[in-house]
Short mmCIF file of C-alpha atoms and ligand atoms in Angstrom, two decimals:
data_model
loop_
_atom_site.label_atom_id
_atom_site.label_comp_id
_atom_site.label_asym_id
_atom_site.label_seq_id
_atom_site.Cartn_x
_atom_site.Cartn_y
_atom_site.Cartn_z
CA UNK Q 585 5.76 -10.46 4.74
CA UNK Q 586 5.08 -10.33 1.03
CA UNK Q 587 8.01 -9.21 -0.86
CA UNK Q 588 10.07 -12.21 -1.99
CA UNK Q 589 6.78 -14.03 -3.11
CA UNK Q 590 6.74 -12.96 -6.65
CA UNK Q 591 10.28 -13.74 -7.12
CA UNK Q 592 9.22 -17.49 -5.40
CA UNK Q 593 6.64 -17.91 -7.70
CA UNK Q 594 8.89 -16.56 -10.90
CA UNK Q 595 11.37 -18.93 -9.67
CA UNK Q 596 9.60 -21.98 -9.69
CA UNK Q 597 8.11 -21.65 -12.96
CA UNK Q 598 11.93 -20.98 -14.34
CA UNK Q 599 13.11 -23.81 -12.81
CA UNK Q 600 10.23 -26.34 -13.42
CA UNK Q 601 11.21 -29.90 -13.28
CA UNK Q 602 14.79 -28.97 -11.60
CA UNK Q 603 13.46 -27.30 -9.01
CA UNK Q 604 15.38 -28.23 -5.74
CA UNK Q 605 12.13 -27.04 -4.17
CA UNK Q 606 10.44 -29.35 -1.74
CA UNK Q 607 8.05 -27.19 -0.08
CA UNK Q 608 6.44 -23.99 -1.15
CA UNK Q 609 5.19 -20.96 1.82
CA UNK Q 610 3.35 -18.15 0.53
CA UNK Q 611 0.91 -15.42 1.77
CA UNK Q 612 -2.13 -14.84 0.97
CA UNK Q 613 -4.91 -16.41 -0.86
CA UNK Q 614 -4.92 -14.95 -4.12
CA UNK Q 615 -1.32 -15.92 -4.51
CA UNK Q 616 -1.79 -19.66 -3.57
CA UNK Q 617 -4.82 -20.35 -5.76
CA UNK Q 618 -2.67 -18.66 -8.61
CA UNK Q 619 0.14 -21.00 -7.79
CA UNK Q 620 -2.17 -23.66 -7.66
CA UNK Q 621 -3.68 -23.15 -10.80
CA UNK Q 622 -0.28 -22.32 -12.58
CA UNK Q 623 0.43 -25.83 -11.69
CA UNK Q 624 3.49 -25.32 -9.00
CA UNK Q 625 2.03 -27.78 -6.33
CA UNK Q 626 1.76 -31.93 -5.71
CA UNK Q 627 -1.82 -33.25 -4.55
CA UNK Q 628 -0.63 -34.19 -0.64
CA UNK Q 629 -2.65 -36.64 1.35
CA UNK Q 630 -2.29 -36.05 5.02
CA UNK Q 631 -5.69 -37.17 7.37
CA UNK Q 632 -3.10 -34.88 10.62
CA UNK Q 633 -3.35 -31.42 8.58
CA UNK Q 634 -7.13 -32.05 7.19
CA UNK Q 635 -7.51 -33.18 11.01
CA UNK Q 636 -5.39 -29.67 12.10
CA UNK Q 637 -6.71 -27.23 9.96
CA UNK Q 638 -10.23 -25.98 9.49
CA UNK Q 639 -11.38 -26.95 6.31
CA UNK Q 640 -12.22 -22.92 5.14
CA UNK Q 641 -8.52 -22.43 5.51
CA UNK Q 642 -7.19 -24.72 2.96
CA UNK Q 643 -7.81 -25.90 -0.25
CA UNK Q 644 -8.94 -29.24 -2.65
CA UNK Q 645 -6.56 -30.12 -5.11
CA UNK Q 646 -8.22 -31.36 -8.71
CA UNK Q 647 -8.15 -34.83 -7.70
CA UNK Q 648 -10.49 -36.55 -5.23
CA UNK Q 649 -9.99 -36.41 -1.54
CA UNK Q 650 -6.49 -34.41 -1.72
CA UNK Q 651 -5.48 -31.24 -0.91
CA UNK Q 652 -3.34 -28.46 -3.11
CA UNK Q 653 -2.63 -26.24 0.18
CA UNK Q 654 -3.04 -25.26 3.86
CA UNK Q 655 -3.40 -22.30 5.60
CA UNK Q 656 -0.77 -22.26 8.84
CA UNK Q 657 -1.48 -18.66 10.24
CA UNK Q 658 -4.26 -15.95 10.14
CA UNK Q 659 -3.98 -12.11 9.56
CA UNK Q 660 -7.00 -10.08 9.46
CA UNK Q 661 -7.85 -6.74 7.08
CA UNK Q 662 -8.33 -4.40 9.58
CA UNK Q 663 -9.44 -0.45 9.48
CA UNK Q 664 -6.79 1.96 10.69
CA UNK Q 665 -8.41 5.94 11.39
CA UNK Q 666 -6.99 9.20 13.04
CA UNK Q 667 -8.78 9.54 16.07
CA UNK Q 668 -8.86 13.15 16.44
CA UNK Q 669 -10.80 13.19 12.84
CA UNK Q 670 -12.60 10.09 12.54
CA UNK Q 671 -15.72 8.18 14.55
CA UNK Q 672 -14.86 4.49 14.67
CA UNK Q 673 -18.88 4.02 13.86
CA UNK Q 674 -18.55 5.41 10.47
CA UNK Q 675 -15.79 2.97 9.45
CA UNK Q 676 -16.71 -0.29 11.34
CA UNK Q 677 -17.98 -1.90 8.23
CA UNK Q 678 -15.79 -2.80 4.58
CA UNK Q 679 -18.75 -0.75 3.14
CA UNK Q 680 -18.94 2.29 4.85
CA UNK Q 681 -15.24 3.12 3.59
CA UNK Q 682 -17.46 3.19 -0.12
CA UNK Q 683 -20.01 5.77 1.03
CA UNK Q 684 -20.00 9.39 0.74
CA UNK Q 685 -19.81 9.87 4.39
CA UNK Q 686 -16.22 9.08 4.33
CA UNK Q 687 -14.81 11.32 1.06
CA UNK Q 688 -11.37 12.61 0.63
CA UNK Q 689 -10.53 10.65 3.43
CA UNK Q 690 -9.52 7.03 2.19
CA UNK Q 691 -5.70 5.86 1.87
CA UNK Q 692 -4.30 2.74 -0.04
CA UNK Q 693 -2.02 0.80 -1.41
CA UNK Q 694 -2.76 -0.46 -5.18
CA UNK Q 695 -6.01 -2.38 -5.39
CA UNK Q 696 -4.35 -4.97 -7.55
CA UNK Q 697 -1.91 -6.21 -4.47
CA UNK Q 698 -3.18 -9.96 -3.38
CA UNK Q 699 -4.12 -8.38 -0.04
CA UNK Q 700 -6.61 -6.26 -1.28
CA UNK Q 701 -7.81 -8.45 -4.42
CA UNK Q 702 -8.32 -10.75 -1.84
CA UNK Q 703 -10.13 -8.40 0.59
CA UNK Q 704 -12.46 -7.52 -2.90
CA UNK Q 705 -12.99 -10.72 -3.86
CA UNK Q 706 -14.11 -12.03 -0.33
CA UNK Q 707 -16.87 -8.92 -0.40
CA UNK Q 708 -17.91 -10.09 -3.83
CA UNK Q 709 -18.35 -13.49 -1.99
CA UNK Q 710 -20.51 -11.24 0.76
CA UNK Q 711 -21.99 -9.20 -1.66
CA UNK Q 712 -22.48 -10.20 -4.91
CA UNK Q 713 -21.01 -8.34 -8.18
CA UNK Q 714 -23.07 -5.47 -8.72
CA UNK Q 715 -22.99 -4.13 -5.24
CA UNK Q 716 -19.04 -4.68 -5.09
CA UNK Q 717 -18.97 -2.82 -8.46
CA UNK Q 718 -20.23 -0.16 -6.78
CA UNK Q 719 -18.34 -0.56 -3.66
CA UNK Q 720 -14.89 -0.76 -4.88
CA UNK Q 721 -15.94 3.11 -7.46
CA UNK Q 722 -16.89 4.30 -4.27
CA UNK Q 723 -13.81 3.52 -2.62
CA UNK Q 724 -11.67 5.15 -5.62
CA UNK Q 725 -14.07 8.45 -5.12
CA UNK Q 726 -13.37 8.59 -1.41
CA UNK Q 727 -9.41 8.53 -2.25
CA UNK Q 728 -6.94 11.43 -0.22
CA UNK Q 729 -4.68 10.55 -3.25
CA UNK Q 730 -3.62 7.97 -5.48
CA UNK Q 731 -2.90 4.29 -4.29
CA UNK Q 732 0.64 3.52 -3.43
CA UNK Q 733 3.19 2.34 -1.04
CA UNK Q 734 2.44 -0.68 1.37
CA UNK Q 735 -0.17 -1.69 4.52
CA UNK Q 736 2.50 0.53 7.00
CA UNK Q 737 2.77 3.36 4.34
CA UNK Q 738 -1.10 3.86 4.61
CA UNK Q 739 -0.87 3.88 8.93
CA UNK Q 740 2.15 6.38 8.26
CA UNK Q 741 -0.22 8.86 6.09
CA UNK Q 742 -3.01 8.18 8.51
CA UNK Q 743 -0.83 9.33 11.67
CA UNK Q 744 0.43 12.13 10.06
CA UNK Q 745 -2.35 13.39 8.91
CA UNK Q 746 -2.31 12.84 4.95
CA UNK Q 747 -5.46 10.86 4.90
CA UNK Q 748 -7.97 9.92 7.63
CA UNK Q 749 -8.43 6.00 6.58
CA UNK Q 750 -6.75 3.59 5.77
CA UNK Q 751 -6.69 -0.37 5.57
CA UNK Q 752 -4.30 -2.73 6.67
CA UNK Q 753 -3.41 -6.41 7.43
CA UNK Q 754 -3.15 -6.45 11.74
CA UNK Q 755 0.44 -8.01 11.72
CA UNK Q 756 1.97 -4.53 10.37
CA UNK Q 757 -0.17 -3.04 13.01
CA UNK Q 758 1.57 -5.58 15.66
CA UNK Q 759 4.92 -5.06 14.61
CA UNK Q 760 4.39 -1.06 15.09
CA UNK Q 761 2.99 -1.78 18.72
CA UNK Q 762 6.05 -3.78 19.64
CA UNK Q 763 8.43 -1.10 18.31
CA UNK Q 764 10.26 0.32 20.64
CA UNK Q 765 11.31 3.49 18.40
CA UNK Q 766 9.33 7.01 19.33
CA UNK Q 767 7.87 7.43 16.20
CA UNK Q 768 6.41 3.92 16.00
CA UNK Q 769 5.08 4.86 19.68
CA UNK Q 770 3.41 8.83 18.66
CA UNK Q 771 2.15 7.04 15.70
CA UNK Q 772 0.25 4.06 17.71
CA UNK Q 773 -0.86 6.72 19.75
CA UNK Q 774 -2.53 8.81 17.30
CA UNK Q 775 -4.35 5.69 15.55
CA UNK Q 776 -7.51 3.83 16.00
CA UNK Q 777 -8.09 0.23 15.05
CA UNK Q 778 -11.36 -1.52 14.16
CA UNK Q 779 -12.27 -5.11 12.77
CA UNK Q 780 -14.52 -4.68 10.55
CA UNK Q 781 -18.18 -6.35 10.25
CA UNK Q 782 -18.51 -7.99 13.71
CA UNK Q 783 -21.67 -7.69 13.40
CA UNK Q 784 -22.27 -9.20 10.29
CA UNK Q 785 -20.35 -11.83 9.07
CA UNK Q 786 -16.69 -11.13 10.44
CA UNK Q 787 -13.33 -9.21 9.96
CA UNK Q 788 -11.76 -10.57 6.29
CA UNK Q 789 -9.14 -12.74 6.99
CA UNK Q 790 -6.30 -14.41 4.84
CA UNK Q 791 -3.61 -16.48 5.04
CA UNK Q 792 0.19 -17.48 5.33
CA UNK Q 793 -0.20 -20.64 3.65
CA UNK Q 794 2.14 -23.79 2.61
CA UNK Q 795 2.22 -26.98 0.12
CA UNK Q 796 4.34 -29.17 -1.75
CA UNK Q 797 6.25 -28.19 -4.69
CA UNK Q 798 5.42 -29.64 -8.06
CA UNK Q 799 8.91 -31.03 -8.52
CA UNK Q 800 9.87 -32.44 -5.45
CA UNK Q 801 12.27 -35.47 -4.49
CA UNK Q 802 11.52 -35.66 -0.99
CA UNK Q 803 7.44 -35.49 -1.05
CA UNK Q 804 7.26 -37.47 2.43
CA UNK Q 805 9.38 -35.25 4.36
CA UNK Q 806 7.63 -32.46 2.77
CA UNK Q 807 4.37 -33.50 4.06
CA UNK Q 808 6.48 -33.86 7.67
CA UNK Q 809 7.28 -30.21 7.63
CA UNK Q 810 3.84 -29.15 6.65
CA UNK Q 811 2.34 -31.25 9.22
CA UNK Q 812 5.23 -29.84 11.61
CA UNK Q 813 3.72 -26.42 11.11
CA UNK Q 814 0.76 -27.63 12.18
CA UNK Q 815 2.17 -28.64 15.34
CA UNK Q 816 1.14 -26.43 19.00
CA UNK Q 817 5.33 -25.56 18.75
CA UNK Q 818 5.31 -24.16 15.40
CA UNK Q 819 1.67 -22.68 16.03
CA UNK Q 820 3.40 -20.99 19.00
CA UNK Q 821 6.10 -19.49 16.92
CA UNK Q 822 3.50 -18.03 13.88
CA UNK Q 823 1.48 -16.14 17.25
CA UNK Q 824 4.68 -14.79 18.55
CA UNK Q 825 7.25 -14.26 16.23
CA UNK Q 826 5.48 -13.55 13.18
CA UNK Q 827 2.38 -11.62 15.05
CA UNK Q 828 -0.20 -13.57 13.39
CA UNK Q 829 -3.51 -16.19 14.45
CA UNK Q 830 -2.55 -19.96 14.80
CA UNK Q 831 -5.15 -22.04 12.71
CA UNK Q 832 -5.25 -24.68 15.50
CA UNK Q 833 -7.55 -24.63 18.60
CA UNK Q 834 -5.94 -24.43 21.96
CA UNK Q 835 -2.77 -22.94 21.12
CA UNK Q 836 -1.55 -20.87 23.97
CA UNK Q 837 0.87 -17.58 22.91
CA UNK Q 838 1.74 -14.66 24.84
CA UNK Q 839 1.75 -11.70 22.27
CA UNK Q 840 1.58 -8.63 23.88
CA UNK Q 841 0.27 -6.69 20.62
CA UNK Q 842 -2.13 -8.99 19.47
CA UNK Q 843 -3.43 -9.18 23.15
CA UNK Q 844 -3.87 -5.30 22.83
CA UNK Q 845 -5.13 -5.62 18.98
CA UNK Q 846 -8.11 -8.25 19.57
CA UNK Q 847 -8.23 -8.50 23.53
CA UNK Q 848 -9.71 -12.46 23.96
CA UNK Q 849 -10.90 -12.77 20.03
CA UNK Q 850 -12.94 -11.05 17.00
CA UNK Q 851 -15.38 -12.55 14.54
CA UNK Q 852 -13.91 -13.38 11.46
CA UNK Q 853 -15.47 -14.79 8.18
CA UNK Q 854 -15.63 -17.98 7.23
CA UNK Q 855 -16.06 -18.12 3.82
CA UNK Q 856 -13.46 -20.70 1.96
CA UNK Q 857 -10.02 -19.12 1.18
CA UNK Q 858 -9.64 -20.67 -2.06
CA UNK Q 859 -13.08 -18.98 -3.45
CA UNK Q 860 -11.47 -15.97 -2.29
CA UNK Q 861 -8.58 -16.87 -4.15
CA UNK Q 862 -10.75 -17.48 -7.47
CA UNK Q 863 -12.61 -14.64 -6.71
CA UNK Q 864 -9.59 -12.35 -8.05
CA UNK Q 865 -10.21 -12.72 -11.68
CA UNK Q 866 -13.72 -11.09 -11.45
CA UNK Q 867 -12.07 -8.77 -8.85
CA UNK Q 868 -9.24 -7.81 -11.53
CA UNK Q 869 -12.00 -6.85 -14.50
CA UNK Q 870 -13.89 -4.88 -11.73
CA UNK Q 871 -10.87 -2.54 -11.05
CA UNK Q 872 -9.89 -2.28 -14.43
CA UNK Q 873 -13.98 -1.13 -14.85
CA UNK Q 874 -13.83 1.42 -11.81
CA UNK Q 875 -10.45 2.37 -12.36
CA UNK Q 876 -9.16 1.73 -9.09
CA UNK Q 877 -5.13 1.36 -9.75
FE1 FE C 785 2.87 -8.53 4.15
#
């Protein structure tokens, strides 16, 4: 879900002012706030998406009353742990996975990747900076081994035993349950899943987001296809083909894994994504700090 975004990004810089680009989809919210702020999107005016979309998942542009971009889908930062080692009590909260409780058990990818920046910067939201300071060294002390690979990576070393823990955005986790290869299967099998903090203030969620390119020709019928993905069809297709939460209310989907992953709901936070976005700077300087790679 991630891998072509840097070379987006790279792109449109290159191209700048001949960019064919009308419209520009990314994930996450630490990669659409940086695109924002590098100056890749148009202010877009449009009372159907501000209407549409709950106001935490998308964010202001500079200029008064406008928006820079809009979140279309939802994926939550879940906690993945081997059942046959693990309690799902010790690991229901973000901050349990920093205490000592949970040592040597703890496997990641690098804590500079926007989904986990992001998942850092929305606990320094939570938080504040000193406690996510110490947070995010506890984290790096309760490492099986060094950060690396991707989310399904991590649910691999967890099922076979490498590590105990793990985190992971729930669409990798969806994609595994509707597998219909053996492995996949053995693997779901031996795995737990927990949302994190329902009873505080809600599993961290991010974003598969949208806007209009700095450079475009066509502005109005980019502002029609963002609106289009706001629609109950398109909606439809983000909860079933791509495994991930429409941002509208009443959208009806019949997605057999997240069914299974989240039964009728979950409480998720509600903090704004772009603060999470802006968050990341701080974030950045705090694993540099703790030496979290
Ligand atoms: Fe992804």
């Amino acid at each position: 879900m991630d891998a072509d975004d840097a070379g987006i990004l790279s792109r449109l810089a290159t191209e700048g002012s001949s960019s064919p680009a009308d419209v520009v989809l990314l994930v996450d919210a630490a990669r659409l706030w940086k695109a924002q702020v590098d100056g890749l999107f148009l202010p877009v005016k449009s009372p159907a998406l501000e209407a549409a979309i709950p106001a935490h998942l998308r964010a202001k542009a500079e200029t008064d009353g406008t928006s820079a971009w809009f979140g279309f889908s939802t994926r939550a930062r879940v906690v993945v742990y081997d059942k046959l080692k693990v309690k799902p009590e010790d690991v229901d909260t973000y901050e349990e996975l920093g205490e000592p409780k949970n040592k040597g058990r703890l496997c990641t990818r690098s804590g500079s990747h926007p989904y986990n920046l992001s998942l850092f910067s929305s606990m320094l939201e939570h938080i504040g900076p000193e406690k996510t300071q110490a947070w995010l060294k506890g984290l790096v002390a309760n490492m099986a081994r060094a950060p690396k690979g991707g989310d399904t990576d991590q649910i691999r070393a967890v099922a076979s035993g490498e590590c105990s823990v793990a985190i992971t955005n729930s669409y990798y986790l969806a994609r595994l349950m509707r597998s219909n290869k053996p492995d996949d299967k053995a693997l779901m099998e031996r795995v737990g899943v927990v949302f994190p903090n329902q009873a505080t203030w809600g599993t961290h969620v991010n974003i598969a987001g949208g806007a209009v390119a700095r450079h475009s020709k066509n502005k109005d019928a980019a502002v029609k296809f963002l609106e289009y993905l706001a629609s109950p069809q398109a909606q439809q297709y983000f909860a079933d083909g791509n495994n991930e939460w429409p941002v509208i209310k009443g959208v009806t989907f019949d997605n057999p894994a997240l069914k299974a992953l989240a039964g009728t709901g979950f409480k998720s936070e509600l903090i704004p994504t772009s603060v999470v976005g802006m968050n990341q700077v701080k974030v950045q300087q705090m694993l540099d700090r703790v030496g979290f790679r």
